[in-house]
Tab-separated table of C-alpha atoms in Angstrom:
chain	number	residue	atom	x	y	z
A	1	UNK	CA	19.290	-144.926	-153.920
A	2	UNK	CA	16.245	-145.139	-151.518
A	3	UNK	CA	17.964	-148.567	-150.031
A	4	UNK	CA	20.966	-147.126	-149.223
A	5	UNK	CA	19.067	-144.336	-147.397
A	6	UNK	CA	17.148	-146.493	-145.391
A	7	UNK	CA	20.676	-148.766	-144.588
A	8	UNK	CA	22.185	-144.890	-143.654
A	9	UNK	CA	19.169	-144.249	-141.794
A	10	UNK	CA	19.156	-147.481	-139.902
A	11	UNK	CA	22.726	-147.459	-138.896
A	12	UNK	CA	22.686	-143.887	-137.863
A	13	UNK	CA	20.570	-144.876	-134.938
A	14	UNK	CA	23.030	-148.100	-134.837
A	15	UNK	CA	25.796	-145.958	-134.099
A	16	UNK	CA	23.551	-143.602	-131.868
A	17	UNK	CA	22.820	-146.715	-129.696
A	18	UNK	CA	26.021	-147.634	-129.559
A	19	UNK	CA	27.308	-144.212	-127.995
A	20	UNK	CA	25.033	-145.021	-125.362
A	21	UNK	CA	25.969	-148.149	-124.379
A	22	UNK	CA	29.602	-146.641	-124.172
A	23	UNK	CA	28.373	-144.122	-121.951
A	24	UNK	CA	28.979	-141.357	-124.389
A	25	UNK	CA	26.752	-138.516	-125.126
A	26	UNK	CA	24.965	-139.165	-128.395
A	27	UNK	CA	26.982	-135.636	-129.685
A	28	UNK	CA	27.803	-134.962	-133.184
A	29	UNK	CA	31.134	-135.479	-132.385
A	30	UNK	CA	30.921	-138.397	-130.389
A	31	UNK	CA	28.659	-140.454	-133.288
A	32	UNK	CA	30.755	-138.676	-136.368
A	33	UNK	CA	33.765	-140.852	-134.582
A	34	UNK	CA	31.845	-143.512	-134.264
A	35	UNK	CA	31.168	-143.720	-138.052
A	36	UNK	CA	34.320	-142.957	-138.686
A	37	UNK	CA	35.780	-145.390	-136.878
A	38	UNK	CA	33.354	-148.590	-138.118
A	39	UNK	CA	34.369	-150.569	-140.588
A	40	UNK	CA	31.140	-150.098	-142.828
A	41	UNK	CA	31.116	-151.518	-145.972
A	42	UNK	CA	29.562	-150.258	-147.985
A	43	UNK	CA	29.634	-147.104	-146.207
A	44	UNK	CA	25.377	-146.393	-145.948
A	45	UNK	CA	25.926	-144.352	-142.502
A	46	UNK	CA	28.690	-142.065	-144.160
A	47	UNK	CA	26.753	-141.483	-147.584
A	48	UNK	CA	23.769	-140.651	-145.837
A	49	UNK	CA	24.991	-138.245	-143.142
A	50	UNK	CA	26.845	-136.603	-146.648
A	51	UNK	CA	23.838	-136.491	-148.525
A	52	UNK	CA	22.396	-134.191	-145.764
């Protein structure tokens, strides 16, 4: 739906942030671990990234 979307979009940029702050390039690889690594529930980031 268009909420979880926005939630996917939103915590993209959450996880992008948080890369940072860890002194990690913001890389696909780097943020992909990231989300896979977070305890999301429900999983907005992951769904949204899927979705393309």
């Amino acid at each position: 739906t268009n909420t979880s979307f926005r939630k996917g979009f939103a915590m993209l940029w959450k996880h992008l942030a948080a890369s940072l702050r860890e002194d990690m390039l913001p890389s696909e690889e780097n943020v992909l671990r990231l989300i896979r690594d977070s305890n999301e529930w429900p999983p907005h980031c992951r769904n949204y990234i899927e979705a393309g």
